[in-house]
Coordinates of C-alpha atoms in Angstrom, one line a residue:
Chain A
X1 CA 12.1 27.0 -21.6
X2 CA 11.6 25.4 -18.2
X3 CA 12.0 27.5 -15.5
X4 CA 14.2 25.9 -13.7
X5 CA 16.8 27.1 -16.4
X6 CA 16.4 30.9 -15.2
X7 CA 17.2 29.8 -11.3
X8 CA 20.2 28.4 -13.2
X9 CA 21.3 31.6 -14.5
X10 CA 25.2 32.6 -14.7
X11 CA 26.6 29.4 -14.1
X12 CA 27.8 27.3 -17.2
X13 CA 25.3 24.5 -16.8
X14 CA 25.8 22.6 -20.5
X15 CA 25.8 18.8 -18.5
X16 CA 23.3 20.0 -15.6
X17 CA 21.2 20.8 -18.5
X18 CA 21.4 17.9 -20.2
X19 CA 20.9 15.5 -17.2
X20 CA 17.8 17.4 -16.5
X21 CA 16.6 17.2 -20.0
X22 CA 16.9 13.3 -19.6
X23 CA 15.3 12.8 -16.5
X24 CA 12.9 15.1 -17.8
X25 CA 13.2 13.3 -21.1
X26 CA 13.0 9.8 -19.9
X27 CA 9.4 10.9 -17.5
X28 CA 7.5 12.0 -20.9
X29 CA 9.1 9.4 -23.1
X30 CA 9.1 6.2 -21.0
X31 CA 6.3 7.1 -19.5
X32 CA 4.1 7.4 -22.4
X33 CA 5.0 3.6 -23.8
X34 CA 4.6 2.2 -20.4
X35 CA 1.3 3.6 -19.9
X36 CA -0.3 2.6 -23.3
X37 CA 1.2 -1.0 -22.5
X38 CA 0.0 -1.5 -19.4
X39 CA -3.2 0.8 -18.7
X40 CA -4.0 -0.2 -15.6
X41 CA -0.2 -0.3 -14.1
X42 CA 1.8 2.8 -11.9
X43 CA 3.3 3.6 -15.0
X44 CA 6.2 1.6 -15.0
X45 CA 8.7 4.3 -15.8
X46 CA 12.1 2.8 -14.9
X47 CA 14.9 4.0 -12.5
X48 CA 15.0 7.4 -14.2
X49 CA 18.6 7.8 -15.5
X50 CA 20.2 5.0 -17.1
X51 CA 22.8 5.8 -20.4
X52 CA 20.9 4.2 -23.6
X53 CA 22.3 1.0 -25.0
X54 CA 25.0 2.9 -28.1
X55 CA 25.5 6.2 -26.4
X56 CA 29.3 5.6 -24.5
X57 CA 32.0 5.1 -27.0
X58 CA 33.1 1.7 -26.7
X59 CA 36.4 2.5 -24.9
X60 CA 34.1 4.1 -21.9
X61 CA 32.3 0.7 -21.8
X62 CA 34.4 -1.1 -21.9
X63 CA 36.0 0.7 -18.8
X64 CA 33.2 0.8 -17.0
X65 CA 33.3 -2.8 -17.2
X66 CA 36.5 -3.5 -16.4
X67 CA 35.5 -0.9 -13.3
X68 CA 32.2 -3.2 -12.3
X69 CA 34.3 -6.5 -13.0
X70 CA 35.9 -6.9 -9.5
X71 CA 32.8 -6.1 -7.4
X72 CA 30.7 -8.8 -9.6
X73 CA 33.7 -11.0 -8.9
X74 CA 33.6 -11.0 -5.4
X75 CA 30.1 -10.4 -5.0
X76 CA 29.6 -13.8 -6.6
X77 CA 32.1 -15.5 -4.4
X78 CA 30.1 -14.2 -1.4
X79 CA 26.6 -15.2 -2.8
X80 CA 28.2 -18.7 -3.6
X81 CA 29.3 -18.8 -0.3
X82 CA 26.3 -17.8 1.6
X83 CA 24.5 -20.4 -1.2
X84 CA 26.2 -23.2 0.4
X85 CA 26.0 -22.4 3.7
X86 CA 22.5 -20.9 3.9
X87 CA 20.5 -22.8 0.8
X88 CA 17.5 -20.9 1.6
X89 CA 19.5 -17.4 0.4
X90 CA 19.6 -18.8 -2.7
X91 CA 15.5 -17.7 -3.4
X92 CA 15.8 -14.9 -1.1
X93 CA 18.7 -13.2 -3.3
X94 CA 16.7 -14.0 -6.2
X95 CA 13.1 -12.4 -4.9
X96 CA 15.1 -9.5 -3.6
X97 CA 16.2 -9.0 -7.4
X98 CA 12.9 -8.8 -8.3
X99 CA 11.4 -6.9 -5.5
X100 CA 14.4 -4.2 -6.0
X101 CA 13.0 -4.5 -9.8
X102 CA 9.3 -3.4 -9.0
X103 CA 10.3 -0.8 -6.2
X104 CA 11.5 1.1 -9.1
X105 CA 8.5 0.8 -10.1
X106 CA 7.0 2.5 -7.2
X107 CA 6.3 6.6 -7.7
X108 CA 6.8 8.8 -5.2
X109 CA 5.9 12.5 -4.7
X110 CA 9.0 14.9 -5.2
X111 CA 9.2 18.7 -5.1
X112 CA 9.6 18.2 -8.6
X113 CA 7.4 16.1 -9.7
X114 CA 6.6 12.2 -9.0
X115 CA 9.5 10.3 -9.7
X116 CA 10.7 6.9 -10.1
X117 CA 14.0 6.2 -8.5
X118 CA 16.2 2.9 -7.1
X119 CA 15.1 2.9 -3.6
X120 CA 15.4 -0.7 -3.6
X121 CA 19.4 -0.4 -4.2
X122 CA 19.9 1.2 -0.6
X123 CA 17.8 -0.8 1.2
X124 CA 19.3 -4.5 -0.2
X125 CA 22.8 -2.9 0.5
X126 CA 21.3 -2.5 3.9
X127 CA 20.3 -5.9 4.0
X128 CA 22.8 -8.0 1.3
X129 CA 26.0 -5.7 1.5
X130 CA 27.5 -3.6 -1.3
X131 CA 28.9 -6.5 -3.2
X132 CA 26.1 -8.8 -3.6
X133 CA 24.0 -5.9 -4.4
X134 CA 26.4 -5.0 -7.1
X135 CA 25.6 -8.9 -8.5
X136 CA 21.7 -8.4 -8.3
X137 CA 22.5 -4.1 -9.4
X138 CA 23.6 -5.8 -12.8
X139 CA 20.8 -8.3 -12.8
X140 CA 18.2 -5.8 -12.1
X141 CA 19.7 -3.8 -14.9
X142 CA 19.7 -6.9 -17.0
X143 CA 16.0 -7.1 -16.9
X144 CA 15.5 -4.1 -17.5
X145 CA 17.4 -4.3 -20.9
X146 CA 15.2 -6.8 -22.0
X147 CA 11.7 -6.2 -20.7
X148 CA 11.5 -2.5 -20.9
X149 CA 14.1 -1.6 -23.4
X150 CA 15.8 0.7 -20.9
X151 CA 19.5 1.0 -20.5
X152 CA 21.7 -1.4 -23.1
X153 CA 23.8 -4.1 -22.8
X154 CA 27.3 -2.2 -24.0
X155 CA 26.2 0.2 -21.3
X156 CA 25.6 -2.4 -18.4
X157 CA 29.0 -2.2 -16.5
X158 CA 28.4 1.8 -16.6
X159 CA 24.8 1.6 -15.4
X160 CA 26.3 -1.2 -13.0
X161 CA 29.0 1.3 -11.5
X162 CA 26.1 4.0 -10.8
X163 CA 23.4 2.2 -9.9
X164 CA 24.8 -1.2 -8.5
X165 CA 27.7 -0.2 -7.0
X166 CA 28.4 3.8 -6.2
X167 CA 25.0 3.5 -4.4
X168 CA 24.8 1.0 -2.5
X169 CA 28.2 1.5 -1.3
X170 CA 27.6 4.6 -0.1
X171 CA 24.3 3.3 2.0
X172 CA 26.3 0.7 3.2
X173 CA 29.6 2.7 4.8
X174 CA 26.9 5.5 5.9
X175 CA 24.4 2.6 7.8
X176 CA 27.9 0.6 9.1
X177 CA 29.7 3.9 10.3
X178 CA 26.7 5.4 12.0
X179 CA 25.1 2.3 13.4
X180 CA 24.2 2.7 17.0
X181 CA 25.9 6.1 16.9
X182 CA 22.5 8.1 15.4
X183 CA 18.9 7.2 15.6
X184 CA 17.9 4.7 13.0
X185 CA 15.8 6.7 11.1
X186 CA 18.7 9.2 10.8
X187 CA 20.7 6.8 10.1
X188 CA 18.1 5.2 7.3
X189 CA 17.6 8.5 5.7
X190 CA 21.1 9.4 5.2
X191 CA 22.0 6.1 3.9
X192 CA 18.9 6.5 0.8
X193 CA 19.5 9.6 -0.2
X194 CA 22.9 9.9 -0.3
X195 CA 22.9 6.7 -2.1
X196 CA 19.9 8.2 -4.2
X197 CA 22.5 11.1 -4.9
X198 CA 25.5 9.7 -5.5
X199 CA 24.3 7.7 -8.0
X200 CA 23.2 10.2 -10.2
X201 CA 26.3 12.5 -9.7
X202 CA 28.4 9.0 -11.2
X203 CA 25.9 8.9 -14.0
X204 CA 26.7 12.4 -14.5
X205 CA 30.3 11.9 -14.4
X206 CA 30.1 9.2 -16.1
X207 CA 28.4 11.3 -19.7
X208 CA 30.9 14.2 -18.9
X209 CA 34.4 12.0 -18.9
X210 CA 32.8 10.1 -22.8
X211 CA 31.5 13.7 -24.2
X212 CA 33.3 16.8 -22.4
X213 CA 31.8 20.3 -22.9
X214 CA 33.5 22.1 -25.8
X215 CA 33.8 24.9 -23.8
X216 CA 34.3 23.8 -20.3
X217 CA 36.3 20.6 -20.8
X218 CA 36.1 17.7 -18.6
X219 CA 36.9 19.2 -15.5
X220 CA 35.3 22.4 -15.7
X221 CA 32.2 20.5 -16.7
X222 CA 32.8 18.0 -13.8
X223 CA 32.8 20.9 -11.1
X224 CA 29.9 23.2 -13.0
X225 CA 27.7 19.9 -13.3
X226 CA 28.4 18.7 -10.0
X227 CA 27.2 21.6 -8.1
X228 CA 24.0 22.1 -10.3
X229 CA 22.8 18.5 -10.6
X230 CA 23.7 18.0 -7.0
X231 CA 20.9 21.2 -6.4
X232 CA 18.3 19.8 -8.5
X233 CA 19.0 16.2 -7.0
X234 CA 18.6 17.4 -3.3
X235 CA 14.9 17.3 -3.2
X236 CA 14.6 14.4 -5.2
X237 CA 17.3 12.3 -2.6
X238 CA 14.9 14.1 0.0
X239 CA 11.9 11.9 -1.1
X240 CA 13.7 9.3 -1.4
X241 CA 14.9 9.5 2.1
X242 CA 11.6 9.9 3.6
X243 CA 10.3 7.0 1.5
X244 CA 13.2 4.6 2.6
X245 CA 12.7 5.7 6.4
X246 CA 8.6 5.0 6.3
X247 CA 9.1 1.4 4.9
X248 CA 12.2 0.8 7.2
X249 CA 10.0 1.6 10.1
X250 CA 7.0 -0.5 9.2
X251 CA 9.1 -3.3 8.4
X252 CA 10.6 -2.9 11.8
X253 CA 6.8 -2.8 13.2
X254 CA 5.4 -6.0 11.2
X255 CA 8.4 -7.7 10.2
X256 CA 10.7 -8.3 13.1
X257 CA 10.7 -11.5 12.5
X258 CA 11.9 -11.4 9.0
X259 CA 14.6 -8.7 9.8
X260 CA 16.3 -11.0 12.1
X261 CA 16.7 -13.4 10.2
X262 CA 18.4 -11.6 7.4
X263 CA 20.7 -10.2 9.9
X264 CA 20.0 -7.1 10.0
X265 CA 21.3 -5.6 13.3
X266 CA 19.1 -3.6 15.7
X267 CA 15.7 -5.0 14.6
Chain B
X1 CA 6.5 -4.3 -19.8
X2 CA 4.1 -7.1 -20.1
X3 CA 4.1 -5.6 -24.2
X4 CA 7.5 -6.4 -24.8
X5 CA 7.6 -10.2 -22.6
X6 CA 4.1 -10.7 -24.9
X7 CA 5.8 -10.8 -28.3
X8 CA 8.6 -12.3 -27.0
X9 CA 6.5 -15.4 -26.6
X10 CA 4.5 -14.5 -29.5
X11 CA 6.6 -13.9 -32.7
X12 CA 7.5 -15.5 -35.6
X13 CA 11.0 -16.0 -34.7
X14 CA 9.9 -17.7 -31.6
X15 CA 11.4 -21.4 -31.3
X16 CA 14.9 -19.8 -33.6
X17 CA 17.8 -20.8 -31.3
X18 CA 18.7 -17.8 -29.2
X19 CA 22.3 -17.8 -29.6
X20 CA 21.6 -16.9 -34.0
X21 CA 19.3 -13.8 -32.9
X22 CA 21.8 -12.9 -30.1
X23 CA 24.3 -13.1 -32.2
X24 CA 23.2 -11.1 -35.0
X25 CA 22.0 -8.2 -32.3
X26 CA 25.1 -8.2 -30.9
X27 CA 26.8 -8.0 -34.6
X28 CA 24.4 -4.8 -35.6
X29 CA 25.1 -3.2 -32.2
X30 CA 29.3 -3.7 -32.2
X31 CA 29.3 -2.7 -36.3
X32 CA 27.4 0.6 -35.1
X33 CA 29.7 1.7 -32.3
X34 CA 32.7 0.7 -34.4
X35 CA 32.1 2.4 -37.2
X36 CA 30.8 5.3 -35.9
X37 CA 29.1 6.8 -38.7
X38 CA 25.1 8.5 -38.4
X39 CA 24.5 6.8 -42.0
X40 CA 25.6 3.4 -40.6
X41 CA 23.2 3.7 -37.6
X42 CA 20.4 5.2 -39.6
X43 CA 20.6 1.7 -41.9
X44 CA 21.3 -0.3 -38.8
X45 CA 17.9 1.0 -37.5
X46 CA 16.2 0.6 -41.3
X47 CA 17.4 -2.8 -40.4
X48 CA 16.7 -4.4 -37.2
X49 CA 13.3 -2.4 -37.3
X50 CA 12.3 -3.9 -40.6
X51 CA 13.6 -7.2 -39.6
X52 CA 11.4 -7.1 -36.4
X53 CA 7.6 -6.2 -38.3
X54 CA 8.6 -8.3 -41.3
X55 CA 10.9 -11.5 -40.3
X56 CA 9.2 -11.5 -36.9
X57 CA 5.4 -10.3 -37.5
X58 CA 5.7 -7.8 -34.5
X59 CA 2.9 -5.0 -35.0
X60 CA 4.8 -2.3 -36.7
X61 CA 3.1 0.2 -34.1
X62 CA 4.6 -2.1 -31.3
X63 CA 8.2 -1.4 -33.0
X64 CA 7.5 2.0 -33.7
X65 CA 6.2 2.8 -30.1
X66 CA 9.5 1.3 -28.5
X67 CA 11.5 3.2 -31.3
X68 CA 10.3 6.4 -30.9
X69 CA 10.3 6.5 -27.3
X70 CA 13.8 5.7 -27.5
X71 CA 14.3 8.0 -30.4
X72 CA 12.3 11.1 -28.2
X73 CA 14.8 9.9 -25.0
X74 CA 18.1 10.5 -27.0
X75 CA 16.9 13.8 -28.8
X76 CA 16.3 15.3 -25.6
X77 CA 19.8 13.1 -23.8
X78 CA 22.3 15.1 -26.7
X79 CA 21.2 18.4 -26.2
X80 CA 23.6 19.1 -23.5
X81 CA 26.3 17.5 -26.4
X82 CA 25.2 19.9 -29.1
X83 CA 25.0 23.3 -26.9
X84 CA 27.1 24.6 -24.6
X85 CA 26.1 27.1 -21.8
X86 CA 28.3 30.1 -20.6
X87 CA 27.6 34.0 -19.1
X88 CA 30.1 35.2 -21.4
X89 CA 29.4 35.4 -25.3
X90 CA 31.5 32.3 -26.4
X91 CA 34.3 32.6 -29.3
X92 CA 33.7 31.9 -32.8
X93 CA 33.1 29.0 -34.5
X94 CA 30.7 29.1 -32.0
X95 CA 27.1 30.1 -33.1
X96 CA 25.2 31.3 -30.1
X97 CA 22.5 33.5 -28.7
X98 CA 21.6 34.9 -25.7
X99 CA 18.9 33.9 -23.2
X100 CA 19.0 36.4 -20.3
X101 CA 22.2 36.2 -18.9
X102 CA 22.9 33.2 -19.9
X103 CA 24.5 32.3 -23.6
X104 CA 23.7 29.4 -25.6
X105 CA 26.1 28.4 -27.8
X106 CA 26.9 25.5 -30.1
X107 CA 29.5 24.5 -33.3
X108 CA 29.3 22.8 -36.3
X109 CA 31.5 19.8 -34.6
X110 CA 29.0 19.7 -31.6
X111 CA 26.2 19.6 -33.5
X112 CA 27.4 16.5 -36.0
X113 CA 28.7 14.8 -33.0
X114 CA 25.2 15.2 -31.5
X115 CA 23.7 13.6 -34.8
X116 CA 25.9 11.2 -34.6
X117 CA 25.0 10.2 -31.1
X118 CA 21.3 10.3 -31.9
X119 CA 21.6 7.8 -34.8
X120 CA 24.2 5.5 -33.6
X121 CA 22.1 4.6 -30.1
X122 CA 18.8 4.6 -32.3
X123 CA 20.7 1.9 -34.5
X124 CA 21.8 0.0 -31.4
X125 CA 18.4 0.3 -30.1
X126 CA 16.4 -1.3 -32.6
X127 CA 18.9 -4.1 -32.5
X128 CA 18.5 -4.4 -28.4
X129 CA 14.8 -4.3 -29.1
X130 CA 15.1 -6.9 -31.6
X131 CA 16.6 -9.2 -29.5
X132 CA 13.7 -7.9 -26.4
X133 CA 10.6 -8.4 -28.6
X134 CA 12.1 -11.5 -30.3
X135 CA 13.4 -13.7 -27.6
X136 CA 11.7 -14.4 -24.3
X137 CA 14.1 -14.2 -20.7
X138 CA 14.2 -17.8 -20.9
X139 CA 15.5 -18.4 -24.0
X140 CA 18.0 -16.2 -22.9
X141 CA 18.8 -18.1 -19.8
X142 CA 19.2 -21.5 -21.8
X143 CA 22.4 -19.5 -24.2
X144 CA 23.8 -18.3 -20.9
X145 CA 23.8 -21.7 -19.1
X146 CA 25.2 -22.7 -22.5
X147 CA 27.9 -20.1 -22.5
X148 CA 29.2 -21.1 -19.2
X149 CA 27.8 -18.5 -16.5
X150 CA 28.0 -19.4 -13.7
X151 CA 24.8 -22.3 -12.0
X152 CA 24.0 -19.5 -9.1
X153 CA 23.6 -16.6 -11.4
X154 CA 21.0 -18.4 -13.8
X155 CA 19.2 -19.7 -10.7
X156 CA 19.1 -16.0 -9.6
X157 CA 17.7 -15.1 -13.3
X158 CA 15.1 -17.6 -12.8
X159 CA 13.4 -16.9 -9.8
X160 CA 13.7 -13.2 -10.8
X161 CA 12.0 -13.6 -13.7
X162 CA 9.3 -15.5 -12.1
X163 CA 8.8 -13.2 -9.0
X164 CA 9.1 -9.6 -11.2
X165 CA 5.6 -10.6 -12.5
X166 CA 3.8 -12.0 -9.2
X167 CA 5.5 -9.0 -7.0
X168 CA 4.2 -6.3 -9.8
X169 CA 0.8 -7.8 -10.0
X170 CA 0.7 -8.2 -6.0
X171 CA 1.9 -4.1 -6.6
X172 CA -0.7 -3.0 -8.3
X173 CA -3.6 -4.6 -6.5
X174 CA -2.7 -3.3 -3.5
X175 CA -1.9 0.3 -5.2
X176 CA -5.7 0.0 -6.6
X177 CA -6.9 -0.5 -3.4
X178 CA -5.0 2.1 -1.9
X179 CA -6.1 4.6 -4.3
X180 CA -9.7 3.7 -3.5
X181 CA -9.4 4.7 -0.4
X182 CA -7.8 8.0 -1.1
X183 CA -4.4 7.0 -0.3
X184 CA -2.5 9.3 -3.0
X185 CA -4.9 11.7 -2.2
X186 CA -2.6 14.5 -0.8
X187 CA 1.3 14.5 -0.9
X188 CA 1.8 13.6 2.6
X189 CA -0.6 10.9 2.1
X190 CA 1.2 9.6 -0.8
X191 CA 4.6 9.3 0.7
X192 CA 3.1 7.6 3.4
X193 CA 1.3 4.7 1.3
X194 CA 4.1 4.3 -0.7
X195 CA 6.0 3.4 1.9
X196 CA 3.0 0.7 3.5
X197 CA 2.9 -0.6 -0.2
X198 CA 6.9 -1.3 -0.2
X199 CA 7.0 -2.3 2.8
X200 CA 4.3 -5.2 2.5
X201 CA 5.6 -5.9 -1.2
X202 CA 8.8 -7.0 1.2
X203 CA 7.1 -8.9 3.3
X204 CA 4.9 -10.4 1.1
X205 CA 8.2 -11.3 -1.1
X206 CA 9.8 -12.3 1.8
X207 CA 7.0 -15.1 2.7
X208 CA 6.5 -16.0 -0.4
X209 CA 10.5 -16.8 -1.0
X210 CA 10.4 -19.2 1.9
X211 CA 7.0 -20.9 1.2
X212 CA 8.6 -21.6 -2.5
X213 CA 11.9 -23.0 -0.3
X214 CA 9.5 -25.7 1.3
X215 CA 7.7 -26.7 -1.6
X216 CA 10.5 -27.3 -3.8
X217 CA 12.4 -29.0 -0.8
X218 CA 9.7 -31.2 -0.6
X219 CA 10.0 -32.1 -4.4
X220 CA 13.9 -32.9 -3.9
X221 CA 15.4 -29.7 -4.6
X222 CA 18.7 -29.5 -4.0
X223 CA 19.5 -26.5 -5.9
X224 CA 19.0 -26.5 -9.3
X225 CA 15.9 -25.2 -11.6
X226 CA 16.0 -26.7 -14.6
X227 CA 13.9 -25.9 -17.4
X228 CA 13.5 -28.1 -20.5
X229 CA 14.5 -25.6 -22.9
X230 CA 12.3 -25.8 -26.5
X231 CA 13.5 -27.7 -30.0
X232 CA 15.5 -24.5 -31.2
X233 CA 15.9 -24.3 -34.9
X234 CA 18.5 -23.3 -37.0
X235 CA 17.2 -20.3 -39.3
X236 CA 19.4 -19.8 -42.3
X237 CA 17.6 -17.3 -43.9
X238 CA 18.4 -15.0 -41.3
X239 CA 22.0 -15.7 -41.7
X240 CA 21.8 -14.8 -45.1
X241 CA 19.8 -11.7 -43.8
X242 CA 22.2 -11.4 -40.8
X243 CA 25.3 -11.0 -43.1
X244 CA 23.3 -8.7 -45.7
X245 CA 22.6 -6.2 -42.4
X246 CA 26.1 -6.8 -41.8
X247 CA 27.6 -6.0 -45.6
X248 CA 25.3 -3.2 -46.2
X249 CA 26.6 -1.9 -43.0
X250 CA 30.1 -2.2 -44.1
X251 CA 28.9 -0.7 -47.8
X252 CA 27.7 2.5 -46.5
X253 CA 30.6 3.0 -43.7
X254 CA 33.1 2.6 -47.1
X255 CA 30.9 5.4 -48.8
X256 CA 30.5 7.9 -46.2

C-alpha cells in the first residue's frame, strides 16, 4: 500500500482514500493514453480531478446544474455586455479559454509528485471576474469532454461548480479583499492556492453527498475527508501558489502593457 | 488529444449530421443512469464500443486505449465506495481486515454498488467517446447554433477551438527548448520555467488575440464567425442501430 496510508493511520479516511486513489488514479491512467498519443507533448494529463461522465446519479447532476445555472446566467449577461461595449473582449475571452485549457496542461513539481492542476482558473478570475470565468470554467470543461475524454457531459454542472465556480470565487474575494492591503505576491499566492484547494475539497464534497460512507454517513465522511484531503492537498495548493506568483510577476515585468488594459489594478 | 480530434475528422461516420450521433450518445448515456443496472452498462459499453471500430472504422486499439484508461480511472475512483475505513473493528455484515491500526472493511451492498458504478460510467463512457472520436468540435458547434445557444458562446467555442492547438503547439516548443537548456533540471529550476513558459504562453496569446482582432476587422468583421458547415447526411442505418442499442438495453434491464 502507499505509504501515505500509514501517516493516515487512526482516522476513518474511506473518501480521503478514495480521492487520493483518483488523483493517483487519473496520473497513471490519463497519463499513459496521453503520452502514447502525443509522444513528443508534456503529457497532457488533464486538471487532475474531474467526476467521470455516469458516475453522479442523475438527481446530483442534475443539481449541480441547477447550482452552476445562475452563475452561467449572469456570467453570460456580463460577457454580452462587455461584447458590445468592448468588441475586442470578444477574442480575448475566447483565447483566454484556450490558454486556461493548455495551462492545465502545464506540470509542475509538487512534494508529491508533478502534477497537473487549474492554475489558469485563479488567474482569469483575477483578470475576468468569478462569473465570466464560471462561462469559460464550463467551456474549458466542455473541451475537455470532447478532446481528451475527461470529465462527461451529465457531470459538467458538477465539474462547473468545483472548477469554474468554487475556485475562482475564492481567488477573486481573496485578491478583492486584500488588494492594496498585502504585498501582491501574498496576495497572488493566497488567491491560487486557496482556489487550488477549495476546489478539490467541493469535488470531494461533491462524491461524499451522491455516495456516503456506509459507516460514517454523509457528515461524518464530510468532516473525516475534509481534514485529510485538505492535508494531502496543502502541498499540492503550495505549488500551485508559487507557480501562480512567478507568472504573475513576470507578467507584471514584460507585460505591463497588456495588464492595463485588461484592467487589472496595480500593474 | 490530437488522437481523439484526428478520428474525429477521420471516420466513417464523418459527414453523418451531428444532431443523429448526438442524439443516439445522449440516448445510451440517459438509458444507463436511468436504469441503473451493471448488465445494462456492460451492453451499453459492448455497444457504443463496437459501434465505434465497426460502424465508424476507428482502430479498435484507439477505442480500446481510451476505454481502458477510463475503465483503470473508475476501478481505482470506487474503491473508497466499496471499503470503508475505521480504528475500530466494524459490525457485521461487514467483512473486514486489519491493516495496522487501521481496519478495512466492506459489505456485500458496498461492493455491488461499487460494480455497479464501475459499469454504469464505463457504459456512459464509451458512448461520450463515441460521440468524441466520431464528431469533430465543429460539427458540434453547427447542432448548438442550431439548437439555439446563444451567438457569443459559439463565437467563444470557435476561437477556443482554434487557439487550444496554436497555444499547445507554441507550449511545447518553448518547453523543448527549455528542457534543452536544462530548465527542469532541478525542482527549483522547474517551478521557475514553468512559470516563464505560462507567463509568455499569456503574452503570446494575448498578442496574438489582438493581431487576429485587426485582421478580421479589416475583412469586415463585425462579430460573427461563420463557418459553412458540411452536406450532413441522414444515416438510417444507425437509427435502426440506434433503437436496437436502445431495445436491447431496455431487454436486459427487464431481465435483470
Amino acid at each position: 500500500m502507499n505509504p501515505r496510508i500509514h501517516r493516515l493511520r487512526g482516522i476513518r479516511v474511506g473518501w480521503g482514500v478514495l480521492a487520493l486513489l483518483m488523483m493517483m488514479g487519473i496520473h497513471a491512467a490519463q497519463a499513459r493514453v496521453v503520452e502514447s498519443a502525443n509522444p513528443t507533448a508534456l503529457g497532457q494529463d488533464p486538471l487532475n480531478m474531474h467526476i467521470m461522465e455516469g458516475f453522479l446519479p442523475p438527481m446530483w447532476a442534475i443539481i449541480w446544474f441547477v447550482v452552476a445555472l445562475p452563475f452561467w446566467i449572469i456570467g453570460l449577461r456580463q460577457i454580452t455586455r462587455l461584447v458590445a461595449t468592448k468588441p475586442e473582449s470578444r477574442l480575448l475571452l475566447g483565447v483566454s479559454g484556450a490558454f486556461t485549457f493548455v495551462l492545465s496542461a502545464l506540470k509542475i513539481p509538487s512534494v508529491t509528485g508533478s502534477s497537473s492542476h487549474p492554475t489558469g482558473t485563479g488567474l482569469g478570475a483575477i483578470l475576468f471576474g468569478p462569473f465570466v470565468m464560471s462561462v469559460l470554467g464550463g467551456l474549458v470543461l466542455l473541451f475537455q469532454a470532447l478532446l481528451l475524454a475527461h470529465g462527461g457531459l451529465t457531470t459538467l454542472g458538477a465539474n462547473t461548480v468545483s472548477m469554474g465556480i468554487v475556485g475562482p470565487l475564492v481567488a477573486w474575494t481573496i485578491w478583492k479583499a486584500m488588494q492594496n492591503r498585502a504585498p501582491l505576491w501574498l496576495t497572488v499566492f493566497l488567491a491560487a492556492a486557496l482556489a487550488d484547494l477549495m476546489t478539490y475539497v467541493t469535488t470531494s464534497v461533491q462524491l461524499a453527498l451522491a455516495y456516503p460512507d456506509p459507516m460514517g454517513g454523509v457528515v461524518a465522511s464530510f468532516v473525516e475527508f475534509g481534514t485529510v484531503f485538505a492535508i494531502t492537498q496543502i502541498p499540492l495548493a503550495i505549488s500551485e501558489g508559487i507557480l501562480t506568483v512567478i507568472i504573475f510577476n513576470a507578467l507584471m515585468q514584460t507585460a505591463v502593457n497588456e495588464l492595463r488594459t485588461l484592467g487589472v489594478q496595480g500593474a | 488529444m490530437q488522437l481523439i480530434d484526428r478520428y474525429a475528422y477521420a471516420n466513417r461516420l464523418r459527414n453523418i449530421d451531428p444532431a443523429q450521433k448526438t442524439a443516439l450518445a445522449v440516448l445510451v448515456i440517459g438509458l444507463c443512469l436511468l436504469l441503473n443496472r451493471p448488465a445494462v452498462g456492460l451492453v451499453a459499453t459492448a455497444w457504443m464500443g463496437g459501434l465505434t471500430v465497426v460502424r465508424a472504422g476507428v482502430p479498435w486499439a484507439v477505442v480500446g486505449r481510451v476505454l481502458l484508461a477510463e475503465g483503470l480511472f473508475l476501478v481505482l475512483a470506487v474503491v473508497g465506495v466499496a471499503l470503508s475505513f475505521s480504528t475500530s473493528p466494524p459490525p457485521p455484515p461487514f467483512r473486514s481486515f486489519q491493516v495496522g491500526a487501521l481496519w478495512i472493511g466492506g459489505n456485500p451492498a458496498s461492493f455491488s454498488l461499487a460494480g455497479l458504478l464501475v459499469s454504469r460510467a464505463l457504459g456512459c463512457a464509451a458512448a461520450m467517446n463515441f460521440l468524441a472520436l466520431t464528431t469533430p468540435l465543429m460539427d458540434l458547434v453547427h447542432l448548438l447554433r442550431q439548437l439555439r445557444m446563444p451567438p457569443v458562446l459559439i463565437d467563444l467555442i470557435c476561437v477556443m477551438y482554434r487557439f487550444v492547438f496554436i497555444l499547445l503547439e507554441r507550449m511545447q516548443r518553448m518547453h523543448t527548448a527549455q528542457q534543452s537548456r536544462l530548465g527542469y533540471a532541478t525542482r527549483r529550476a522547474a517551478l521557475r520555467s514553468s512559470g516563464l513558459l505560462a507567463s509568455r504562453l499569456f503574452v503570446d496569446a494575448y498578442q496574438r488575440s489582438t493581431r487576429m482582432q485587426t485582421a478580421l476587422e479589416s475583412r469586415g468583421y463585425t462579430g460573427d464567425l461563420r463557418v459553412l458547415p458540411l452536406n450532413y447526411r441522414y444515416d438510417a442505418r444507425l437509427s435502426v442501430l440506434g433503437a436496437a442499442v436502445g431495445s436491447s438495453l431496455l431487454l436486459v434491464w427487464g431481465f435483470s
